[in-house]
């Protein structure tokens, strides 16, 4: 009898663990104090490490405290955790007052209704909508509604290349896709590879699914926000990107396990690969890894001949205010401070970001040519990711499907266009089911 | 309201009560209730309320549109279940596939862990020099913090820099290319191996404890009758460990079927299809697409399945033990 009781108790306990397992998740320490004298701020990782971010931001926050008397409690959150932390904050209401979001999530997070919309009064309080570059401001939320975020740091993808390796092989930086592949093939010799890709990172993969599809003129969502992942343009675009590893063999198959951009950057800085695709904030990491600024060059990510000249999405970090903040005035003051020309200039260099203020100059690098290239990509060759509520689901479903495609290729299999279409059909059904 | 009027009518003026006369309450009658209260309150707060919330969530369209204000989420009845169980759609097919993988994973992990645990427990049953050392050694995986253990495996299973490939291909000179262990089809075997490594010391510990209760004279008597170790094991050890095994297998089954930590730490954010265990699958279904209603429905389905298996198992085992 005793055994039976024990067994039953054990079974109940184990089942209870199952049932409650879902409600665990990340614990949340963010809280907003009642008084008007403090603010909680969640910053994303922009510098070379979380500690580096803290070092860079703290003097600015001190300055803000001197100006307004408001103390800012800073927490820097890594990219692997940021989305989950925001999710938990939205769900529980235990949220910071002001936070960083990836600008591609803006429309998705707007649809949760947890963020404060910037109406004209709020914009007046932070210095007007017109102070921002229009391309950047357009990422603030769904078109036609009051945006729930404003731009903070501007980013764009560029093709970083190792000058010495190109020179030794007698090559010039590529200007179209075919050239880039030919160069990469030439440079893939003697244990070195033409390219490193963060092929195990779903966000990176999703971005390049979008960019390659955009080069083919294909859209991921219809005008009414329904996913259209399975069109030929999207399939061809993804296939072209996968072929860097599959058909062209210019990427080490080991890259299928690179689950963030840093690993590719390390390979590049160590001279193991000739090219990487990264956003401009890679600059600080490359230099921190020992490669000098004049040892690498940057050109726009090239499109195939005759395709649309899209080299990047409009990347960047936006600032949002949680709707239930108890210190709305203080939060607005803080947003104004963070987007002021002085703070932007002070943070532009350590975080290697592009200016989001109209008329401001890029200060992230002393290399005039590089600054010009990135500014040109950002202003003229970037297309915003779809500003629809399901955008984040595009990133997670298509991005993860591409992780698996790279994994298949890396472990010796092949991924045909039909396989890509099947995987995208699955992704599309998942997004539709959640929508 | 009606209750108060009723008591007034049947008050003292309505004559003596028809039932037994009520005993006056003894002093201290409340003590047992007071002593039970904390346990019951915590049970309700920690187990019953979250479970009920989970079940309630499964009937809601709890997507990100409503996540900041749950009260507004529309009730959609069984629609979440319909989607999860429609095996022709991507969501249902994914759940079914994940379920089947988990079944295979559970059978392998529980079976092999039990086998290892039994072998080690029997080997260490007789006292010899160094027994204490081996007992401690075998329990290390169970004592290690789970994250530390699994992350060490994650390093060992890397393709180019991992210890496993180094041992197999560089030291032992296996032909061919080094394979990936954490992506592609090998991921299934990777997660099985790590889960066995984590689970078998528990089986070992339980069986070792069980073996202590088997009197030595039974073995001596059987040895006099000429029983060899294998016969002793099948005729004495196994039957006498039956009560222990009954609980052990059930608990190991439930733990393994629900294992979330091992795949989560081993594979990180994106699990390979071959290692798509069901708890992790449900987590992804909820958190990747912010569709918590759908995730809750899948959790309830999992709960029902485990309840069914556990119920049938206990029923069958108890009936047999009565017959014996």
XYZ file of C-alpha atoms in Angstrom, chain A residues 11-388:
378
model
C 3.136 10.697 -10.421
C 1.109 13.689 -9.312
C 4.218 15.663 -8.485
C 5.802 14.873 -11.840
C 2.636 15.795 -13.704
C 2.314 19.023 -11.833
C 5.810 19.897 -12.969
C 4.703 19.375 -16.578
C 1.629 21.462 -16.221
C 3.392 24.347 -14.595
C 6.548 24.081 -16.658
C 5.156 26.509 -19.158
C 4.628 29.284 -16.713
C 8.250 29.346 -15.592
C 10.234 31.307 -18.094
C 12.627 34.110 -17.389
C 12.302 35.793 -14.080
C 11.948 39.473 -14.323
C 13.731 41.967 -12.188
C 12.658 45.107 -13.974
C 10.376 47.358 -12.002
C 9.446 50.954 -12.104
C 9.614 52.831 -8.880
C 6.667 54.939 -8.023
C 8.345 58.294 -7.622
C 9.277 60.678 -10.399
C 12.955 60.507 -9.534
C 13.995 57.196 -11.075
C 13.632 55.421 -14.392
C 14.472 51.867 -15.380
C 16.184 51.540 -18.749
C 16.851 48.321 -20.651
C 19.647 48.750 -23.157
C 20.515 46.273 -25.879
C 24.043 45.027 -26.453
C 25.777 47.438 -28.853
C 29.386 47.437 -27.712
C 31.940 44.669 -27.543
C 30.400 43.178 -24.376
C 27.635 43.853 -21.877
C 30.171 45.428 -19.521
C 31.474 47.617 -22.305
C 27.926 48.858 -22.904
C 27.596 49.718 -19.255
C 30.873 51.632 -19.279
C 29.845 53.609 -22.338
C 26.336 54.438 -21.136
C 26.994 55.247 -17.489
C 28.617 58.676 -18.046
C 25.698 59.687 -20.266
C 23.187 58.588 -17.648
C 25.097 60.559 -15.030
C 24.830 63.606 -17.242
C 21.091 63.060 -17.557
C 20.797 62.870 -13.784
C 22.684 66.127 -13.414
C 20.391 67.835 -15.908
C 17.058 66.556 -14.635
C 17.590 65.014 -11.221
C 16.226 61.699 -12.507
C 18.288 58.634 -11.698
C 18.355 55.955 -14.376
C 18.717 52.301 -13.395
C 20.466 50.653 -16.310
C 20.323 47.032 -17.336
C 22.084 45.829 -20.477
C 20.498 42.746 -22.034
C 22.119 40.427 -24.572
C 20.437 39.715 -27.901
C 19.656 36.104 -27.078
C 17.502 37.206 -24.157
C 16.107 40.550 -25.208
C 13.016 39.324 -27.029
C 12.052 36.915 -24.236
C 12.595 39.589 -21.626
C 10.377 42.021 -23.517
C 7.772 39.288 -23.901
C 7.810 38.614 -20.173
C 7.600 42.327 -19.427
C 4.626 42.753 -21.752
C 2.864 39.728 -20.268
C 3.460 40.507 -16.626
C 3.321 44.292 -16.704
C 6.561 44.267 -14.704
C 8.361 46.396 -17.185
C 11.073 49.012 -17.458
C 10.057 52.576 -18.242
C 12.182 52.929 -21.366
C 13.762 50.169 -23.424
C 15.628 49.294 -26.621
C 13.970 47.193 -29.282
C 15.305 45.852 -32.562
C 13.563 48.168 -35.028
C 12.318 45.212 -37.074
C 10.122 44.228 -34.121
C 8.490 47.653 -33.911
C 5.251 46.804 -35.694
C 4.965 43.443 -33.906
C 5.444 44.956 -30.478
C 3.132 47.827 -31.336
C 0.330 45.315 -31.850
C 0.619 44.132 -28.249
C -0.652 47.503 -27.112
C 1.880 47.573 -24.290
C 3.894 50.509 -25.606
C 3.075 54.180 -25.447
C 2.156 55.645 -28.852
C 4.037 58.824 -29.689
C 1.262 61.292 -30.480
C 2.003 64.842 -31.532
C 2.287 66.006 -27.904
C 4.849 63.297 -27.175
C 6.796 64.195 -30.302
C 6.809 67.849 -29.236
C 8.207 66.771 -25.890
C 11.154 64.980 -27.480
C 11.941 67.637 -30.061
C 9.662 66.864 -32.996
C 9.311 64.047 -35.493
C 11.301 65.928 -38.102
C 14.543 65.754 -36.200
C 14.917 62.108 -37.301
C 16.052 60.780 -40.674
C 12.876 59.756 -42.477
C 14.124 56.252 -43.385
C 14.819 55.588 -39.721
C 11.596 57.130 -38.441
C 9.569 54.993 -40.839
C 10.584 51.893 -38.859
C 8.809 53.243 -35.760
C 5.605 51.275 -36.250
C 2.772 50.367 -38.600
C 2.270 53.107 -41.249
C -0.737 55.305 -40.607
C -0.695 54.868 -36.820
C 1.118 56.800 -34.122
C 4.488 55.017 -33.889
C 5.387 53.303 -30.616
C 9.123 53.704 -31.019
C 11.629 56.264 -32.218
C 15.020 55.547 -33.789
C 18.087 55.485 -31.555
C 20.956 53.880 -33.483
C 21.055 53.343 -37.238
C 22.593 50.193 -38.713
C 23.027 48.688 -42.155
C 24.642 45.597 -43.605
C 27.864 45.887 -45.522
C 30.235 43.425 -47.161
C 33.471 43.572 -45.167
C 36.526 42.359 -47.078
C 40.125 41.742 -46.103
C 42.210 44.166 -48.173
C 45.432 42.161 -48.039
C 43.797 38.907 -49.118
C 42.090 40.638 -52.045
C 45.318 42.348 -53.079
C 47.355 39.131 -52.924
C 44.857 37.386 -55.160
C 44.789 40.347 -57.554
C 41.116 41.038 -56.935
C 39.043 44.177 -56.574
C 35.960 44.398 -54.345
C 32.924 42.857 -56.085
C 30.127 44.943 -57.511
C 27.673 42.191 -58.406
C 26.747 38.759 -57.111
C 28.588 36.749 -59.786
C 31.825 38.684 -59.137
C 31.454 38.162 -55.407
C 31.072 34.398 -55.808
C 33.981 34.225 -58.264
C 36.193 36.170 -55.868
C 35.122 34.007 -52.941
C 35.954 30.847 -54.906
C 39.426 32.164 -55.676
C 39.981 33.021 -52.037
C 38.822 29.635 -50.768
C 42.195 27.913 -50.686
C 44.644 26.498 -48.205
C 42.231 26.123 -45.301
C 40.896 29.642 -45.757
C 37.415 30.437 -46.956
C 35.953 33.203 -49.061
C 33.104 33.788 -46.648
C 31.945 33.301 -43.089
C 28.211 33.381 -42.425
C 26.263 33.237 -39.172
C 24.404 30.306 -40.713
C 23.040 29.080 -37.382
C 21.556 32.426 -36.358
C 17.883 32.652 -37.181
C 17.818 36.454 -37.100
C 20.761 36.779 -39.512
C 19.274 34.129 -41.803
C 15.892 35.828 -41.784
C 17.478 39.170 -42.670
C 19.229 37.653 -45.680
C 16.093 35.816 -46.736
C 14.491 39.243 -46.843
C 17.400 41.023 -48.551
C 17.866 38.364 -51.229
C 14.126 38.194 -51.840
C 14.013 41.987 -52.062
C 16.775 41.902 -54.679
C 14.455 39.639 -56.682
C 11.620 42.132 -56.195
C 9.615 39.699 -54.037
C 7.562 40.729 -50.992
C 7.126 38.627 -47.852
C 3.709 39.957 -46.948
C 0.782 41.044 -49.064
C -0.698 44.525 -48.707
C -3.154 43.273 -46.060
C -0.433 41.686 -43.918
C -0.820 38.045 -45.034
C 2.412 36.055 -45.428
C 3.526 35.313 -48.989
C 6.698 33.361 -48.250
C 6.329 30.815 -51.031
C 6.624 33.057 -54.088
C 9.387 32.196 -56.569
C 11.328 35.341 -55.782
C 11.653 34.368 -52.105
C 12.562 30.752 -52.894
C 15.194 31.828 -55.448
C 16.618 34.403 -53.055
C 17.040 31.895 -50.234
C 18.449 29.342 -52.664
C 21.062 31.853 -53.844
C 22.140 32.542 -50.264
C 22.289 28.827 -49.358
C 24.369 28.124 -52.451
C 27.274 30.033 -50.960
C 27.699 26.933 -48.819
C 25.998 24.303 -50.995
C 27.001 24.838 -54.618
C 29.796 27.406 -54.452
C 31.406 25.874 -51.353
C 32.955 29.170 -50.296
C 31.681 28.828 -46.711
C 33.053 26.346 -44.203
C 30.274 23.882 -43.330
C 31.175 24.421 -39.682
C 29.493 27.832 -39.983
C 26.144 26.033 -39.697
C 26.802 26.098 -35.963
C 27.562 29.838 -35.836
C 24.572 30.972 -33.850
C 25.563 34.620 -33.663
C 27.422 37.134 -35.782
C 30.383 37.372 -33.401
C 31.832 34.020 -34.466
C 31.985 35.082 -38.099
C 33.526 38.403 -37.053
C 36.209 36.542 -35.085
C 37.075 34.404 -38.121
C 37.328 37.535 -40.222
C 39.485 39.416 -37.749
C 41.753 36.367 -37.449
C 42.265 36.300 -41.226
C 40.598 32.903 -41.668
C 38.023 34.257 -44.110
C 38.151 36.996 -46.707
C 34.608 38.373 -46.449
C 31.768 38.692 -43.973
C 28.355 40.273 -44.101
C 27.764 42.399 -41.048
C 26.130 45.521 -39.772
C 28.318 48.533 -39.123
C 28.458 47.859 -35.391
C 30.817 44.970 -36.251
C 33.522 47.643 -36.502
C 34.134 47.817 -32.786
C 34.324 44.006 -32.490
C 36.703 43.641 -35.437
C 39.051 46.212 -33.977
C 38.717 44.668 -30.508
C 39.802 41.368 -32.068
C 43.032 42.898 -33.307
C 42.361 43.854 -36.917
C 43.154 47.440 -37.748
C 40.638 49.717 -39.353
C 42.763 50.212 -42.495
C 43.138 46.454 -43.023
C 39.567 45.951 -44.123
C 37.239 47.668 -46.550
C 33.481 47.778 -46.901
C 31.288 47.731 -49.991
C 27.561 47.305 -50.419
C 26.316 43.685 -50.401
C 26.063 43.153 -54.165
C 22.927 42.045 -55.992
C 22.928 39.865 -59.117
C 23.247 41.782 -62.383
C 19.890 43.210 -63.375
C 18.307 42.676 -59.950
C 17.109 45.415 -57.603
C 19.895 47.184 -55.814
C 18.943 46.287 -52.239
C 21.964 45.771 -49.996
C 20.446 45.788 -46.525
C 17.287 46.161 -44.541
C 16.870 49.368 -42.586
C 18.453 47.969 -39.453
C 18.807 49.653 -36.130
C 17.690 50.054 -32.581
C 14.616 51.980 -31.520
C 13.536 53.398 -28.179
C 10.122 52.639 -26.740
C 8.297 53.729 -23.607
C 6.108 51.275 -21.737
C 2.531 52.476 -21.529
C 2.186 51.720 -17.830
C 5.207 53.788 -16.816
C 4.560 55.835 -13.715
C 6.933 58.513 -14.875
C 5.853 59.423 -18.373
C 7.324 62.936 -18.267
C 10.647 61.595 -17.073
C 10.588 58.891 -19.742
C 9.960 61.452 -22.458
C 12.764 63.610 -21.122
C 15.042 60.591 -21.241
C 14.078 59.776 -24.837
C 14.745 63.403 -25.744
C 18.127 63.189 -24.054
C 19.118 59.922 -25.760
C 18.131 61.273 -29.184
C 19.765 64.659 -28.670
C 22.660 65.558 -30.992
C 25.152 65.572 -28.087
C 24.294 62.094 -26.815
C 24.071 60.724 -30.347
C 27.525 62.035 -31.130
C 28.917 60.698 -27.867
C 27.502 57.201 -28.458
C 27.977 57.037 -32.225
C 31.644 56.126 -32.056
C 31.806 53.499 -29.260
C 28.691 51.768 -30.566
C 29.623 52.229 -34.245
C 26.154 53.372 -35.168
C 24.872 55.446 -38.051
C 23.182 58.751 -37.223
C 19.404 58.716 -36.984
C 19.162 62.512 -36.751
C 18.567 64.457 -39.949
C 21.676 66.249 -41.091
C 23.998 64.532 -38.611
C 27.318 63.137 -39.797
C 28.481 59.580 -39.278
C 31.037 59.567 -36.477
C 31.450 55.839 -35.910
C 34.688 55.575 -37.830
C 37.580 57.837 -38.764
C 37.645 56.060 -42.087
C 35.883 58.548 -44.354
C 35.380 56.055 -47.134
C 33.753 53.483 -44.870
C 31.478 56.083 -43.313
C 30.440 57.206 -46.789
C 29.758 53.641 -47.928
C 27.575 52.831 -44.937
C 25.722 56.146 -45.084
C 25.016 55.516 -48.767
C 23.762 51.963 -48.082
C 21.557 53.197 -45.241
C 20.100 56.108 -47.166
C 19.815 54.663 -50.670
C 20.096 50.883 -50.729
C 18.118 49.807 -47.662
C 14.571 48.565 -47.659
C 12.585 48.328 -44.409
C 11.440 44.883 -43.335
C 7.659 44.546 -43.674
C 5.952 46.800 -41.117
C 3.274 44.264 -40.213
